[in-house]
Coordinates of C-alpha atoms in Angstrom, one line a residue:
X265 CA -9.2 0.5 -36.2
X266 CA -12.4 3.0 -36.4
X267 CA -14.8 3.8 -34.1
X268 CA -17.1 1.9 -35.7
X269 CA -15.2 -1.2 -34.7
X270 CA -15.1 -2.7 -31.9
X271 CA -11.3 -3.2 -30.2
X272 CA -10.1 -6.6 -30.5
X273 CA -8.5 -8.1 -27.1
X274 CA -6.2 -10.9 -25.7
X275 CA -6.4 -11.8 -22.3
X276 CA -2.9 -13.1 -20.9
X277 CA -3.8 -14.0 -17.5
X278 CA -7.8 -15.5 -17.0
X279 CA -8.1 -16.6 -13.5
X280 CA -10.9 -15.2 -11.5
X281 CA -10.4 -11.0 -12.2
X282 CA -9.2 -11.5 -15.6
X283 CA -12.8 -13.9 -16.3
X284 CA -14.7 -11.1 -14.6
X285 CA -13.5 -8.4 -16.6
X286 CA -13.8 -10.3 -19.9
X287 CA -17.5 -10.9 -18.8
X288 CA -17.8 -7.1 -17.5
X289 CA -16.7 -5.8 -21.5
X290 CA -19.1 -8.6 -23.2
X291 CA -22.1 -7.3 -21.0
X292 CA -21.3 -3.9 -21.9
X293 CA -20.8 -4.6 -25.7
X294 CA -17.3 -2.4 -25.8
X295 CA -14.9 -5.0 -27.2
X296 CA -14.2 -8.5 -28.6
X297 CA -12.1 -10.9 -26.8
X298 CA -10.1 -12.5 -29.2
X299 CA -8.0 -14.5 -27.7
X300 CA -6.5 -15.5 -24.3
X301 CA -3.6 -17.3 -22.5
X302 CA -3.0 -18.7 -19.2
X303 CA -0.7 -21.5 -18.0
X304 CA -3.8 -23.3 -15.8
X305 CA -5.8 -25.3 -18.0
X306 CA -8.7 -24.9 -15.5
X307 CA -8.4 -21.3 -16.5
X308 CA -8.9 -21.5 -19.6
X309 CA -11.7 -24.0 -20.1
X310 CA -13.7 -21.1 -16.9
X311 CA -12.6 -18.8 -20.2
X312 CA -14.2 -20.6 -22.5
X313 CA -17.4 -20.3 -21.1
X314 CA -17.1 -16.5 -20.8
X315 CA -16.3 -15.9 -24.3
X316 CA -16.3 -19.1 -26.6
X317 CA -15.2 -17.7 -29.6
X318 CA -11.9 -16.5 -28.8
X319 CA -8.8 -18.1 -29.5
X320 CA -6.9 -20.0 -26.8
X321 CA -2.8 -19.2 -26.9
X322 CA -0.3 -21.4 -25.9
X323 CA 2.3 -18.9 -24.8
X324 CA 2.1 -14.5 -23.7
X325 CA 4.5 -14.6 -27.0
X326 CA 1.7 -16.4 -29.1
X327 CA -0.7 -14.5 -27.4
X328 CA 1.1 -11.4 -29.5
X329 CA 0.8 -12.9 -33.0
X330 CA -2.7 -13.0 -32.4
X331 CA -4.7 -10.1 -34.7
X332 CA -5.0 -7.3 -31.5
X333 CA -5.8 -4.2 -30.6
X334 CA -5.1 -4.2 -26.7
X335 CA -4.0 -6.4 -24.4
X336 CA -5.6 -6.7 -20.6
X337 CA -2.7 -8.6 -18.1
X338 CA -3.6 -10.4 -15.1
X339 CA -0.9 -12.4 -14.1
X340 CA 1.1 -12.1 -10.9
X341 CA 2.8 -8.9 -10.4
X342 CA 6.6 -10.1 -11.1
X343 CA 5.4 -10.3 -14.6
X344 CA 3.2 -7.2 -15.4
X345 CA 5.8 -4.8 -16.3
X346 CA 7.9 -7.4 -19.0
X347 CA 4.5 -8.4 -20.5
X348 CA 3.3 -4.7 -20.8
X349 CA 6.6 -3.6 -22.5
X350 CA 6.5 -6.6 -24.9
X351 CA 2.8 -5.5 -26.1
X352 CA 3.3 -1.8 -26.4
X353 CA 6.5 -2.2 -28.9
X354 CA 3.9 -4.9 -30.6
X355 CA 2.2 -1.2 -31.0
X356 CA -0.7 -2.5 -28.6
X357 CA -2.8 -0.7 -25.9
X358 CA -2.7 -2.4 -22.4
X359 CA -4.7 -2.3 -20.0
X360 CA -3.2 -4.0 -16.8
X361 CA -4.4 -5.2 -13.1
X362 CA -2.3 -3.2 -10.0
X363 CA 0.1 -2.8 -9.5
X364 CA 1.3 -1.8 -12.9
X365 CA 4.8 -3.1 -11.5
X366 CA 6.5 -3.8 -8.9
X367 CA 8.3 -0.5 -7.9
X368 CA 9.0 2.9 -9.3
X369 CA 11.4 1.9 -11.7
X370 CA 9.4 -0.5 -13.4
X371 CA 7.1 1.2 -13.5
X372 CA 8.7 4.3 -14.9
X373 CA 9.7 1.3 -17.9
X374 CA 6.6 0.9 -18.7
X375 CA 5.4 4.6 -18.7
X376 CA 8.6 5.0 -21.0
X377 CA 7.8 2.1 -23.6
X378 CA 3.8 3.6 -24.2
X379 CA 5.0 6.9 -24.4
X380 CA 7.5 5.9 -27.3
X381 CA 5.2 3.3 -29.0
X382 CA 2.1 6.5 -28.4
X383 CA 0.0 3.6 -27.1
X384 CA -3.2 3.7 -24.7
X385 CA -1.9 2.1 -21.6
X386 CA -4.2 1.8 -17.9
X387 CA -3.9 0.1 -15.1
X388 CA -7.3 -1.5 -13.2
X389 CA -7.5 1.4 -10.2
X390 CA -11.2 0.3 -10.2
X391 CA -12.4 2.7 -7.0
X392 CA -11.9 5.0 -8.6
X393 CA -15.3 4.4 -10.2
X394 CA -17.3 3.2 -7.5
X395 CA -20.6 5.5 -7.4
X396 CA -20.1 6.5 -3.6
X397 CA -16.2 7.4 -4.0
X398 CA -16.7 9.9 -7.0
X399 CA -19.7 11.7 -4.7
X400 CA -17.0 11.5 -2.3
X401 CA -14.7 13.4 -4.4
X402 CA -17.4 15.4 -5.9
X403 CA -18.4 16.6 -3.2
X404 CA -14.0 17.7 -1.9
X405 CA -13.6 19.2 -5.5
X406 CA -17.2 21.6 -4.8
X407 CA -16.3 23.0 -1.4
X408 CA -19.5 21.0 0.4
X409 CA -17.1 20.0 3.4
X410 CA -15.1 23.5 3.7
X411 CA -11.1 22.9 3.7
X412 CA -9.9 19.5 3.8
X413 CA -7.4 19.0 6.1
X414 CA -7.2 15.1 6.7
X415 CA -7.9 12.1 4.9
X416 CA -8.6 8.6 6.8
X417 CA -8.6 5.7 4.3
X418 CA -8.7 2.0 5.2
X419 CA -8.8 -1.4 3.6
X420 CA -8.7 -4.3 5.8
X421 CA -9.1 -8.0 4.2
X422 CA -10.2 -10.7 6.5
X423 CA -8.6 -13.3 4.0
X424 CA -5.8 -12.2 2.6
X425 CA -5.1 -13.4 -0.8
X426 CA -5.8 -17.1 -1.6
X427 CA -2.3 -17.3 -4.1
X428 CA 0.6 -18.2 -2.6
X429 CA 2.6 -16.0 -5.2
X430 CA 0.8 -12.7 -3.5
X431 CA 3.2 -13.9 0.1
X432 CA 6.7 -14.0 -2.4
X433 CA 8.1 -10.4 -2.1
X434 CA 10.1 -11.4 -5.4
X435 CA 6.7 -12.6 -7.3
X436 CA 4.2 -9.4 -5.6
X437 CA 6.7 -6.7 -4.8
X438 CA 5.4 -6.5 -1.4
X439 CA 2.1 -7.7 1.0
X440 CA -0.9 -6.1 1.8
X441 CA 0.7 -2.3 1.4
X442 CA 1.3 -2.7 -2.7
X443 CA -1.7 -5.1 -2.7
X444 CA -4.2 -3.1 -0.8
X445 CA -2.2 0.0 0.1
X446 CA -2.0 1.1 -3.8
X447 CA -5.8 1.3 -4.1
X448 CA -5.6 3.9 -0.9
X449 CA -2.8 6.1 -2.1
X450 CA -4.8 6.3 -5.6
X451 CA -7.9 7.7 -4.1
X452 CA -5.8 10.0 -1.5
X453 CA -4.0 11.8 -4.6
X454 CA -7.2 11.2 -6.2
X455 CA -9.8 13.1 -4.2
X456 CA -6.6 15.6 -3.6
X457 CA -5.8 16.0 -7.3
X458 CA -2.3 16.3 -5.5
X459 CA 0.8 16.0 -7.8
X460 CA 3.3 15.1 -4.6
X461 CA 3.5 13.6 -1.1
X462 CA 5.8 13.1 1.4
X463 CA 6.0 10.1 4.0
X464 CA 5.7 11.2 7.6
X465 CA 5.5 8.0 9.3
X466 CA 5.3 4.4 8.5
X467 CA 4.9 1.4 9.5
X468 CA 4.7 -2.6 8.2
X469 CA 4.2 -6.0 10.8
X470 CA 4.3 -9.1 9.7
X471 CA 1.9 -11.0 11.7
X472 CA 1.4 -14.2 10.1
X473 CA 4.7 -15.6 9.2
X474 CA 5.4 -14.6 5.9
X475 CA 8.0 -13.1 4.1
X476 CA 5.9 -9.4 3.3
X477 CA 3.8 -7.3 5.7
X478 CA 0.6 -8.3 6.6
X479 CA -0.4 -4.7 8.5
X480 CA 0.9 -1.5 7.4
X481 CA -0.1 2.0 8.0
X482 CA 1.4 5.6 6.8
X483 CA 0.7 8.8 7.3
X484 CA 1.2 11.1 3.8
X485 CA 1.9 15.4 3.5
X486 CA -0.4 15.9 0.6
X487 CA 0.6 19.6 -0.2
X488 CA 1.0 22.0 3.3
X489 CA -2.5 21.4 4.3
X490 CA -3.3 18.0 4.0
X491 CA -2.4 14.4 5.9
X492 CA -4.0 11.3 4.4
X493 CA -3.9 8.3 7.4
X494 CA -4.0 5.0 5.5
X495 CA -4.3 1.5 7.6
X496 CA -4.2 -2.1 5.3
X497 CA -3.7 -5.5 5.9
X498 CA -4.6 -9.3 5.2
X499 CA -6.0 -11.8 7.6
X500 CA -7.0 -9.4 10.2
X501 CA -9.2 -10.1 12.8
X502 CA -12.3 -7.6 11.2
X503 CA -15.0 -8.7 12.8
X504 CA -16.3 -9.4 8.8
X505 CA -15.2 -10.0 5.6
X506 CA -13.9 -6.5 4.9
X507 CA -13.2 -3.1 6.4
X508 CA -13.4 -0.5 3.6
X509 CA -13.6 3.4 4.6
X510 CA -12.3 6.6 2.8
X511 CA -13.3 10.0 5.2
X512 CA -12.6 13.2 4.0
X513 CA -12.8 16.1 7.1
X514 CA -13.0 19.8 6.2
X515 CA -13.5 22.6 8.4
X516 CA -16.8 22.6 7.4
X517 CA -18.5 18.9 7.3
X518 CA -17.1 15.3 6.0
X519 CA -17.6 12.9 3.4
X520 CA -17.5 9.6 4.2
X521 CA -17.4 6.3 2.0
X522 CA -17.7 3.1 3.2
X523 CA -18.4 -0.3 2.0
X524 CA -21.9 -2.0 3.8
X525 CA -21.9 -5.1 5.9
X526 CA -18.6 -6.1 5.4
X527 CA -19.4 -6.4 1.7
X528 CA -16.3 -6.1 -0.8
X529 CA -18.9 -4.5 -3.7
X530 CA -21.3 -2.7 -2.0
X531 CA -20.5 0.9 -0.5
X532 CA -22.9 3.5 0.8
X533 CA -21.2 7.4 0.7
X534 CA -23.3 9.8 3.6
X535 CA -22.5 13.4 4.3
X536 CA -21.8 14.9 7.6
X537 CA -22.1 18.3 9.2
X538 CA -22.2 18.0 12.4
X539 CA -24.1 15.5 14.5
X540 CA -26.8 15.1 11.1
X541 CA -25.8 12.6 8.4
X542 CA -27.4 12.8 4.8
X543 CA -26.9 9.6 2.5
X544 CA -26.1 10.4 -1.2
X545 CA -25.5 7.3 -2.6
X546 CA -26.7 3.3 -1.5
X547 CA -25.8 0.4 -2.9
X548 CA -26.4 -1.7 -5.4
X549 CA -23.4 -0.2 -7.7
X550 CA -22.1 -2.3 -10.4
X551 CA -18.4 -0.5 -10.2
X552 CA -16.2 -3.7 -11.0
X553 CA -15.8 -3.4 -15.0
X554 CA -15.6 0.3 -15.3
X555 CA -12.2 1.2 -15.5
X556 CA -12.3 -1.7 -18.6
X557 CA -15.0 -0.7 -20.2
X558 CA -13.6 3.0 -20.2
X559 CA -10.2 2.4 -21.4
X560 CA -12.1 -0.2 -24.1
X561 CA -14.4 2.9 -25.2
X562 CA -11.3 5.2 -25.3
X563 CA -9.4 2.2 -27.4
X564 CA -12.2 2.3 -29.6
X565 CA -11.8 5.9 -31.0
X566 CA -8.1 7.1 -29.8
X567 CA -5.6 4.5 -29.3
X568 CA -2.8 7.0 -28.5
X569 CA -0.8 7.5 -25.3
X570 CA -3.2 9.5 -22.6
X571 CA -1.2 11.7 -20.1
X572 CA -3.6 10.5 -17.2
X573 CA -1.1 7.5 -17.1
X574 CA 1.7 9.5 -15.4
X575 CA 0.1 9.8 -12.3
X576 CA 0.7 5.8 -12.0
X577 CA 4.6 7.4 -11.3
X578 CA 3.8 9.2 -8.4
X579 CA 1.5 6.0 -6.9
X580 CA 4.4 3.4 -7.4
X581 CA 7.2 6.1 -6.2
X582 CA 5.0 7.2 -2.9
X583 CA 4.1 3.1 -2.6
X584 CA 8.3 2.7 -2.6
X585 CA 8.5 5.9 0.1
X586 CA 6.6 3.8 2.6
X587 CA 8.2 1.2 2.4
X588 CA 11.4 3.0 2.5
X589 CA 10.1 4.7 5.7
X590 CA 9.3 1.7 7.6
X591 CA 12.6 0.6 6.9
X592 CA 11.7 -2.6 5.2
X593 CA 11.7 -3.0 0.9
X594 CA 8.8 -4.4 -1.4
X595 CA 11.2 -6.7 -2.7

């Protein structure tokens, strides 16, 4: 592969967020999808339509014979870390939806196969590249808010998720912590650049009658200085579709990012110093296929292992620590 060529891709997995990234990399002109798989036949024919000219696998093993550069995984969870394995010893990139697995020591599998096959491997954290969370961290990393001292991070889903493999602890590896809960420790270590954290408290209620929590909160030791206060769950009563808020306080002033109007896309990030508020960033933002298109623009050039995938450890391990804490497992 050059970098004149654009990376050639399977899809193994094309229900709704694998279609949406296939159509976020064709309107971006970053790779080819070559071919895809996915048990529902519904799936695949909603495929079709996004990218008609790639070929249509009966199997995640014939997906592999297929002439690839990458593979992007959106099945259920249960699967992501034997399907990521299998590609990278096929010598391919992969680029998979969260959680890359299940716990820390899948995950530490995978890490271990794309470091010995030297292969490109990310995992979707896509708020990470919504416009309002890097001002957000921006504006930490430059000193505008003074010391940090606390984080406040929250992602409450009115719904809950509309699969019924995401409410089977064996399938998901958990509820609405490892569903939800993954995306809020990313952005604490994130905006912290911190490389540990300790569990102070935890807690996970399952409200609704199934088998994995439905409400959890922690609160994380980011270094000596720092506490990070995360709140998730599914079917809450929100008062709209979606609760959505990452606050970071210093001694001098806070960011805050927060979605608008209950919408799951659209987040507005606004500086505070005391009772004054200055808005740095509105919405529209078309954040969804970033994290894609980036690891498809790396693909392109460098296919080789990038050391910004061990920081996945620390998510799945402090993920497991919670857990652990409230005295219940994933799975």
């Amino acid at each position: 592969m050059t970098v004149a060529t654009l990376p050639r891709l399977g899809f193994l997995g094309v229900g709704w967020i694998g279609r949406n990234r296939m159509a976020a990399l064709a309107r971006d002109g970053v790779a080819q999808v070559a071919a895809v798989a996915d048990p529902q036949a519904e799936a695949l024919a909603a495929a079709a339509e996004v990218a008609p000219a790639a070929g249509q696998a009966g199997s995640p093993e014939e997906l592999l014979e297929h002439e690839l550069d990458g593979i992007v995984i959106a099945t259920p969870s249960a699967l992501h870390a034997d399907q990521a394995i299998a590609a990278l010893e096929r010598g391919l990139a992969v680029f998979c939806q969260k959680p890359l697995a299940r716990d820390a020591t899948e995950t530490r599998r995978v890490l271990e196969a794309a470091r010995a096959a030297d292969r490109l491997l990310a995992v979707d954290l896509s708020y990470r590249h919504v416009a309002a969370l890097r001002a957000a961290r921006e504006q930490v990393a430059s000193g505008a808010i003074g010391r940090l001292h606390t984080l406040d991070l929250v992602f409450h889903n009115a719904y809950g998720p509309d699969k019924p493999w995401f409410t089977d602890p064996e399938l998901a590896g958990g509820g609405c912590l490892i569903d939800l809960g993954t995306h809020l420790v990313d952005l604490a270590l994130w905006l912290t650049s911190s490389q540990e954290s300790g569990v102070e408290t935890a807690r996970t209620l399952s409200l609704h009658g199934h088998a994995v929590e439905d409400h959890a909160t922690a609160e994380l030791a980011l270094g000596d200085e720092v506490r990070a206060r995360l709140a998730c769950s599914w079917f809450s009563s929100a008062g709209r579709d979606c609760v959505f808020e990452c606050t970071a306080w210093g001694d001098e002033g806070a960011i805050s990012a927060r979605n608008v109007g209950g919408s799951f896309y659209d987040f507005r990030a606004e500086l505070w110093r005391g009772t004054s508020s200055e808005t740095l960033v509105e919405p529209p933002d078309e954040w969804g296929g970033r994290a894609i298109a980036n690891w498809a623009e790396r693909l392109r050039s460098d296919r080789s292992y990038d050391s910004a995938a061990d920081e996945l450890e620390l998510v799945a391990e402090t993920i497991g620590a919670i857990y652990a804490a409230a005295g219940r497992a994933g799975r």
